[in-house]
């Protein structure tokens, strides 16, 4: 009876952590349609806007290791919910900012809370996986994508109809309601982690950094498609703006769909085999997109890339949170910080490289090579598998 109660609790925890991913994605996605209004309201240039967005990324990268340290003392549940409470009001703080200095501080808080919650909820997903002895990470990331789609898709209509401040307020209310309903079911780790790390220290095991490098090599291509695929389509393949926008839309749509199917695939074939095949599919899609002379073939290739890359990062995160002899929070903090730097900081470097390489095609070919490296390093994610 006790085992059945524990399993039922873990099952509820699985949906609770999915709700955490949805909230994080929903608030993040709701920021995208706010950007044009934000620029106009503060009367700032695109350069200044770029610096403020960079502060979002810096806030996330600063807060991610802090989240790992806090989890080593208080557990993933408390840290997820604590930073979740900040996330639900973070967008509202940005929208209420009256000037650039306050907006800069608000963007740091926004990025920091999103990043810290991200690390904690990924660690909590690992805790759920251990309790259920099956994968839930890919579908959890699918809920993040679903939240982002809902936030971005509904946000533009809401802002146009009711204004940016009412939109931000409603986003906060919806996120807070979901957080409150799910909070009581968020699981705690089986073993207390409060005494595993008394002071902040980087792990000495090299493997966790290699897994983090895999996350970096996987997330740089994702960030490149997000920021540069449309420009590549327009400038180098000569498409109109509407067709150019299909590149990321098909990439992200395919990625979201595959993430909901990914846990079943991983449970059946194992983490190592799933990662190796997925990374090869992603590399092939990226390579075809880079070499395609036809716009619609490039769009289809980006979709294939999304199908492949969808489950690579969730598997790597699971491996990071299951490093032998290391607290889940510590491994997760290292891997997520290294991985997310690929999305947050690499896009500017990619733009610089494209400018000096004669276009984005050589850059995308190089990124395809990074995904091949991930495939070759695939054995390192064997810790993501469940033995019982």
Coordinates of C-alpha atoms in Angstrom, one line a residue:
X1 CA 0.0 0.0 0.0
X2 CA 2.8 2.3 0.9
X3 CA 4.5 1.7 -2.5
X4 CA 1.2 2.5 -4.3
X5 CA 0.8 5.7 -2.3
X6 CA 4.4 6.8 -3.2
X7 CA 3.8 6.0 -6.9
X8 CA 0.6 8.0 -6.9
X9 CA 2.4 10.9 -5.2
X10 CA 5.2 10.7 -7.8
X11 CA 2.6 10.7 -10.6
X12 CA 1.0 13.9 -9.3
X13 CA 4.5 15.3 -9.0
X14 CA 5.1 14.5 -12.6
X15 CA 2.2 16.8 -13.6
X16 CA 3.2 19.4 -11.0
X17 CA 6.7 19.8 -12.5
X18 CA 5.1 19.9 -16.0
X19 CA 3.0 22.9 -14.7
X20 CA 6.3 24.5 -13.5
X21 CA 7.7 24.1 -17.0
X22 CA 4.5 25.6 -18.5
X23 CA 4.6 28.6 -16.2
X24 CA 8.3 29.3 -17.0
X25 CA 7.6 29.0 -20.7
X26 CA 4.4 31.0 -20.6
X27 CA 6.0 34.0 -18.9
X28 CA 9.0 33.9 -21.1
X29 CA 6.8 33.6 -24.3
X30 CA 4.6 36.5 -23.1
X31 CA 7.7 38.8 -23.1
X32 CA 8.2 38.4 -26.9
X33 CA 5.1 40.4 -28.0
X34 CA 5.9 43.0 -25.3
X35 CA 9.2 43.9 -26.9
X36 CA 8.0 46.4 -29.5
X37 CA 5.8 48.2 -27.0
X38 CA 8.7 48.2 -24.5
X39 CA 11.0 49.9 -27.1
X40 CA 8.5 52.6 -27.9
X41 CA 7.4 53.3 -24.4
X42 CA 11.0 53.9 -23.1
X43 CA 11.9 55.7 -26.4
X44 CA 15.1 53.7 -26.7
X45 CA 17.2 52.6 -29.7
X46 CA 17.5 49.0 -30.9
X47 CA 21.1 49.0 -29.6
X48 CA 19.9 49.9 -26.1
X49 CA 17.2 47.3 -26.4
X50 CA 19.8 44.8 -27.3
X51 CA 21.8 45.7 -24.2
X52 CA 18.7 45.3 -22.0
X53 CA 18.0 41.9 -23.5
X54 CA 21.7 41.0 -22.9
X55 CA 21.1 41.8 -19.2
X56 CA 18.3 39.2 -19.2
X57 CA 20.8 36.6 -20.3
X58 CA 23.4 37.8 -17.9
X59 CA 20.9 37.6 -15.0
X60 CA 20.0 34.0 -16.0
X61 CA 23.7 32.9 -16.2
X62 CA 24.5 34.5 -12.8
X63 CA 21.5 33.0 -11.1
X64 CA 21.8 29.5 -12.5
X65 CA 24.8 28.5 -10.3
X66 CA 23.2 30.3 -7.3
X67 CA 20.1 28.1 -7.9
X68 CA 22.3 25.0 -7.7
X69 CA 23.8 26.1 -4.4
X70 CA 20.4 26.9 -2.9
X71 CA 19.2 23.5 -4.0
X72 CA 22.1 21.8 -2.2
X73 CA 20.7 23.3 1.0
X74 CA 17.0 23.5 0.5
X75 CA 16.1 21.0 -2.2
X76 CA 14.7 21.5 -5.7
X77 CA 11.1 21.8 -4.6
X78 CA 11.6 24.9 -2.4
X79 CA 13.9 26.6 -4.9
X80 CA 11.5 25.9 -7.8
X81 CA 8.6 27.4 -5.9
X82 CA 10.6 30.2 -4.4
X83 CA 11.9 31.5 -7.8
X84 CA 8.5 30.6 -9.3
X85 CA 6.9 33.3 -7.1
X86 CA 9.4 35.8 -8.5
X87 CA 8.8 34.7 -12.1
X88 CA 5.0 35.2 -11.9
X89 CA 5.6 39.0 -11.2
X90 CA 8.8 39.5 -13.2
X91 CA 7.2 40.5 -16.5
X92 CA 4.9 42.9 -14.7
X93 CA 8.0 44.5 -13.1
X94 CA 9.5 45.0 -16.6
X95 CA 6.3 46.5 -18.0
X96 CA 6.0 48.9 -15.0
X97 CA 9.6 50.1 -15.3
X98 CA 9.4 53.9 -15.9
X99 CA 13.0 54.5 -17.3
X100 CA 16.0 52.7 -18.6
X101 CA 17.9 52.2 -15.3
X102 CA 14.9 50.6 -13.6
X103 CA 14.2 48.6 -16.7
X104 CA 17.8 47.3 -16.6
X105 CA 17.3 46.2 -13.0
X106 CA 14.0 44.6 -13.9
X107 CA 15.5 42.7 -16.8
X108 CA 18.2 41.3 -14.5
X109 CA 15.6 40.1 -12.0
X110 CA 13.5 38.8 -14.9
X111 CA 16.3 36.8 -16.4
X112 CA 17.7 35.7 -13.1
X113 CA 14.4 34.3 -11.8
X114 CA 13.6 32.6 -15.1
X115 CA 17.1 31.0 -15.2
X116 CA 17.1 30.0 -11.5
X117 CA 13.7 28.5 -11.7
X118 CA 14.8 26.7 -14.9
X119 CA 17.7 24.9 -13.2
X120 CA 15.5 24.0 -10.2
X121 CA 12.6 22.6 -12.1
X122 CA 14.9 20.5 -14.3
X123 CA 16.4 19.1 -11.1
X124 CA 12.9 18.4 -9.8
X125 CA 12.1 16.6 -13.1
X126 CA 15.1 14.4 -12.4
X127 CA 13.7 13.7 -8.9
X128 CA 10.4 12.7 -10.5
X129 CA 12.2 10.4 -13.0
X130 CA 14.0 8.7 -10.1
X131 CA 10.7 8.1 -8.3
X132 CA 8.9 6.8 -11.3
X133 CA 11.9 5.0 -12.8
X134 CA 11.0 6.3 -16.3
X135 CA 11.7 9.4 -18.4
X136 CA 9.6 12.5 -18.1
X137 CA 12.2 15.2 -19.0
X138 CA 11.4 15.4 -22.8
X139 CA 7.7 15.9 -22.2
X140 CA 8.4 18.4 -19.4
X141 CA 10.4 20.5 -22.0
X142 CA 7.4 20.0 -24.3
X143 CA 5.3 21.7 -21.7
X144 CA 7.8 24.6 -21.7
X145 CA 7.4 24.9 -25.5
X146 CA 3.6 24.7 -25.1
X147 CA 3.7 27.5 -22.5
X148 CA 5.9 29.6 -24.8
X149 CA 3.6 29.0 -27.7
X150 CA 0.6 30.1 -25.6
X151 CA 2.3 33.1 -24.2
X152 CA 3.7 34.3 -27.5
X153 CA 0.6 33.4 -29.5
X154 CA -2.0 35.1 -27.3
X155 CA 0.1 38.0 -26.1
X156 CA 0.1 40.0 -29.3
X157 CA -3.7 39.9 -29.6
X158 CA -4.1 40.8 -25.9
X159 CA -1.7 43.7 -26.1
X160 CA -3.4 45.1 -29.2
X161 CA -6.8 44.8 -27.7
X162 CA -6.2 45.8 -24.1
X163 CA -2.7 47.3 -23.7
X164 CA 0.6 46.1 -22.4
X165 CA 0.0 46.6 -18.7
X166 CA -3.3 44.7 -18.6
X167 CA -1.7 41.9 -20.6
X168 CA 1.2 41.7 -18.1
X169 CA -1.2 41.7 -15.2
X170 CA -3.3 38.9 -16.6
X171 CA -0.1 36.9 -17.4
X172 CA 0.9 37.2 -13.7
X173 CA -2.5 36.2 -12.5
X174 CA -2.6 33.1 -14.8
X175 CA 0.9 32.1 -13.9
X176 CA 0.3 32.6 -10.1
X177 CA -2.9 30.5 -10.3
X178 CA -1.2 27.6 -12.0
X179 CA 1.7 27.8 -9.6
X180 CA -0.6 27.8 -6.6
X181 CA -2.6 24.8 -7.8
X182 CA 0.5 22.7 -8.6
X183 CA 2.6 23.7 -5.6
X184 CA 1.4 21.2 -3.1
X185 CA 2.1 18.3 -5.5
X186 CA 5.8 19.2 -6.4
X187 CA 7.9 16.4 -5.1
X188 CA 10.9 16.4 -2.8
X189 CA 14.0 14.4 -3.3
X190 CA 14.2 11.0 -1.6
X191 CA 17.3 11.8 0.3
X192 CA 17.9 15.2 2.0
X193 CA 20.5 17.2 0.2
X194 CA 20.9 19.9 2.9
X195 CA 24.3 18.6 4.1
X196 CA 25.8 17.6 0.8
X197 CA 27.2 21.1 0.1
X198 CA 27.9 23.5 2.9
X199 CA 29.7 26.0 0.7
X200 CA 29.6 26.9 -2.9
X201 CA 32.2 24.8 -4.8
X202 CA 32.5 23.7 -8.4
X203 CA 32.5 19.9 -8.8
X204 CA 35.9 18.3 -9.5
X205 CA 34.6 15.5 -11.7
X206 CA 35.5 16.2 -15.4
X207 CA 32.6 14.2 -16.7
X208 CA 30.0 16.7 -15.7
X209 CA 31.7 19.4 -17.6
X210 CA 31.9 17.2 -20.7
X211 CA 28.1 16.6 -20.4
X212 CA 27.8 20.4 -20.0
X213 CA 29.8 20.8 -23.2
X214 CA 27.4 18.5 -25.0
X215 CA 24.5 20.7 -23.8
X216 CA 26.4 23.8 -25.1
X217 CA 27.0 22.2 -28.5
X218 CA 23.3 21.2 -28.7
X219 CA 21.8 24.5 -27.7
X220 CA 24.0 26.8 -29.8
X221 CA 22.3 25.4 -33.0
X222 CA 18.9 25.9 -31.3
X223 CA 19.8 29.6 -30.6
X224 CA 21.1 30.0 -34.1
X225 CA 17.8 28.9 -35.7
X226 CA 15.9 31.1 -33.3
X227 CA 17.8 34.3 -34.0
X228 CA 19.2 33.9 -37.5
X229 CA 17.2 31.4 -39.6
X230 CA 14.8 34.0 -40.9
X231 CA 17.6 36.4 -41.9
X232 CA 19.4 33.5 -43.7
X233 CA 16.2 32.6 -45.6
X234 CA 15.6 36.2 -46.6
X235 CA 19.1 37.4 -47.4
X236 CA 20.7 34.2 -48.9
X237 CA 17.7 32.3 -50.3
X238 CA 15.7 35.4 -51.4
X239 CA 12.4 34.6 -49.7
X240 CA 9.8 37.0 -48.6
X241 CA 9.3 37.8 -44.9
X242 CA 6.4 35.4 -44.4
X243 CA 8.3 32.5 -45.8
X244 CA 11.4 33.4 -43.8
X245 CA 9.3 33.2 -40.6
X246 CA 8.3 29.6 -41.4
X247 CA 11.9 28.4 -40.7
X248 CA 11.7 28.9 -36.9
X249 CA 8.0 28.2 -36.8
X250 CA 8.5 24.7 -38.3
X251 CA 11.6 24.1 -36.3
X252 CA 9.9 24.9 -33.0
X253 CA 6.7 23.2 -33.9
X254 CA 8.5 20.0 -34.8
X255 CA 10.6 20.2 -31.6
X256 CA 7.5 20.6 -29.4
X257 CA 5.7 17.7 -31.0
X258 CA 8.7 15.4 -30.7
X259 CA 9.3 16.3 -27.1
X260 CA 5.9 15.0 -26.1
X261 CA 6.8 11.7 -27.9
X262 CA 10.4 11.7 -26.7
X263 CA 10.0 10.1 -23.3
X264 CA 8.4 7.0 -24.8
X265 CA 11.2 6.8 -27.4
X266 CA 13.9 7.1 -24.7
X267 CA 12.2 4.6 -22.4
X268 CA 12.1 2.0 -25.2
X269 CA 15.5 2.5 -26.8
X270 CA 17.6 4.0 -24.0
X271 CA 19.2 7.4 -23.5
X272 CA 22.4 6.7 -25.4
X273 CA 20.8 5.3 -28.6
X274 CA 18.1 8.0 -28.6
X275 CA 20.7 10.8 -28.3
X276 CA 22.9 9.4 -31.0
X277 CA 20.2 8.9 -33.5
X278 CA 18.5 12.3 -32.6
X279 CA 21.8 14.2 -32.9
X280 CA 22.5 12.7 -36.3
X281 CA 19.0 13.6 -37.5
X282 CA 19.5 17.1 -36.2
X283 CA 22.9 17.4 -37.9
X284 CA 21.5 16.1 -41.2
X285 CA 18.7 18.7 -41.1
X286 CA 21.0 21.5 -40.3
X287 CA 23.4 20.5 -43.1
X288 CA 20.6 20.3 -45.7
X289 CA 19.3 23.7 -44.6
X290 CA 22.7 25.1 -45.0
X291 CA 23.2 23.7 -48.5
X292 CA 19.7 24.0 -49.9
X293 CA 19.1 26.1 -53.0
X294 CA 15.3 26.1 -52.5
X295 CA 13.6 27.9 -49.6
X296 CA 10.9 25.3 -48.9
X297 CA 13.5 22.5 -48.7
X298 CA 15.4 24.7 -46.2
X299 CA 12.1 25.1 -44.2
X300 CA 11.6 21.3 -44.2
X301 CA 15.2 20.7 -43.3
X302 CA 14.9 23.1 -40.3
X303 CA 11.8 21.1 -39.2
X304 CA 13.9 17.9 -39.4
X305 CA 16.6 19.6 -37.3
X306 CA 13.9 20.4 -34.7
X307 CA 12.7 16.8 -34.6
X308 CA 16.2 15.7 -34.0
X309 CA 17.3 18.3 -31.5
X310 CA 14.1 18.1 -29.4
X311 CA 15.2 15.2 -27.2
X312 CA 18.9 15.8 -27.2
X313 CA 18.9 18.5 -24.5
X314 CA 16.4 16.8 -22.1
X315 CA 18.5 13.6 -22.2
X316 CA 21.7 15.6 -21.5
X317 CA 19.9 17.4 -18.6
X318 CA 18.8 14.0 -17.1
X319 CA 22.4 12.8 -17.4
X320 CA 23.7 16.0 -15.7
X321 CA 21.3 15.4 -12.8
X322 CA 22.3 11.8 -12.4
X323 CA 26.1 12.1 -12.1
X324 CA 27.5 9.4 -9.7
X325 CA 28.6 10.6 -6.3
X326 CA 27.3 14.1 -7.0
X327 CA 24.2 15.9 -5.8
X328 CA 21.6 16.2 -8.5
X329 CA 21.4 20.0 -8.0
X330 CA 25.1 20.5 -8.5
X331 CA 25.3 18.5 -11.7
X332 CA 22.2 20.1 -13.1
X333 CA 23.5 23.6 -12.3
X334 CA 26.7 23.0 -14.2
X335 CA 25.1 21.4 -17.2
X336 CA 22.2 23.9 -17.5
X337 CA 24.5 26.9 -17.1
X338 CA 26.9 25.7 -19.8
X339 CA 24.0 24.8 -22.1
X340 CA 22.0 27.9 -21.8
X341 CA 25.0 30.1 -22.4
X342 CA 24.7 28.7 -26.0
X343 CA 21.3 30.3 -26.4
X344 CA 21.9 33.4 -24.4
X345 CA 25.4 34.5 -25.4
X346 CA 26.2 32.6 -28.7
X347 CA 23.8 34.4 -31.1
X348 CA 25.9 37.6 -31.2
X349 CA 29.1 35.6 -31.9
X350 CA 27.2 33.7 -34.7
X351 CA 26.2 37.0 -36.3
X352 CA 29.9 38.1 -36.2
X353 CA 31.0 34.8 -37.7
X354 CA 28.5 35.0 -40.5
X355 CA 29.6 38.5 -41.4
X356 CA 33.2 37.4 -41.7
X357 CA 32.4 34.0 -43.3
X358 CA 30.4 35.4 -46.2
X359 CA 27.0 34.4 -44.9
X360 CA 25.1 32.0 -42.6
X361 CA 25.5 28.9 -44.8
X362 CA 29.1 28.2 -43.6
X363 CA 28.0 28.8 -40.0
X364 CA 25.1 26.3 -40.2
X365 CA 27.5 23.7 -41.7
X366 CA 29.8 24.2 -38.7
X367 CA 26.9 23.9 -36.3
X368 CA 26.0 20.6 -38.0
X369 CA 29.5 19.5 -37.1
X370 CA 28.9 20.4 -33.5
X371 CA 25.9 18.0 -33.5
X372 CA 28.1 15.2 -34.9
X373 CA 30.5 15.8 -32.0
X374 CA 27.5 15.4 -29.6
X375 CA 26.7 12.1 -31.3
X376 CA 30.3 10.9 -30.8
X377 CA 30.1 11.8 -27.1
X378 CA 26.8 10.0 -26.7
X379 CA 28.1 7.4 -24.3
X380 CA 28.4 10.1 -21.6
X381 CA 24.6 10.2 -21.1
X382 CA 24.3 6.6 -20.0
X383 CA 23.6 7.9 -16.5
X384 CA 20.2 9.2 -17.8
X385 CA 19.0 5.6 -18.1
X386 CA 17.0 3.9 -15.3
X387 CA 18.1 0.5 -13.9
X388 CA 15.0 -0.4 -12.0

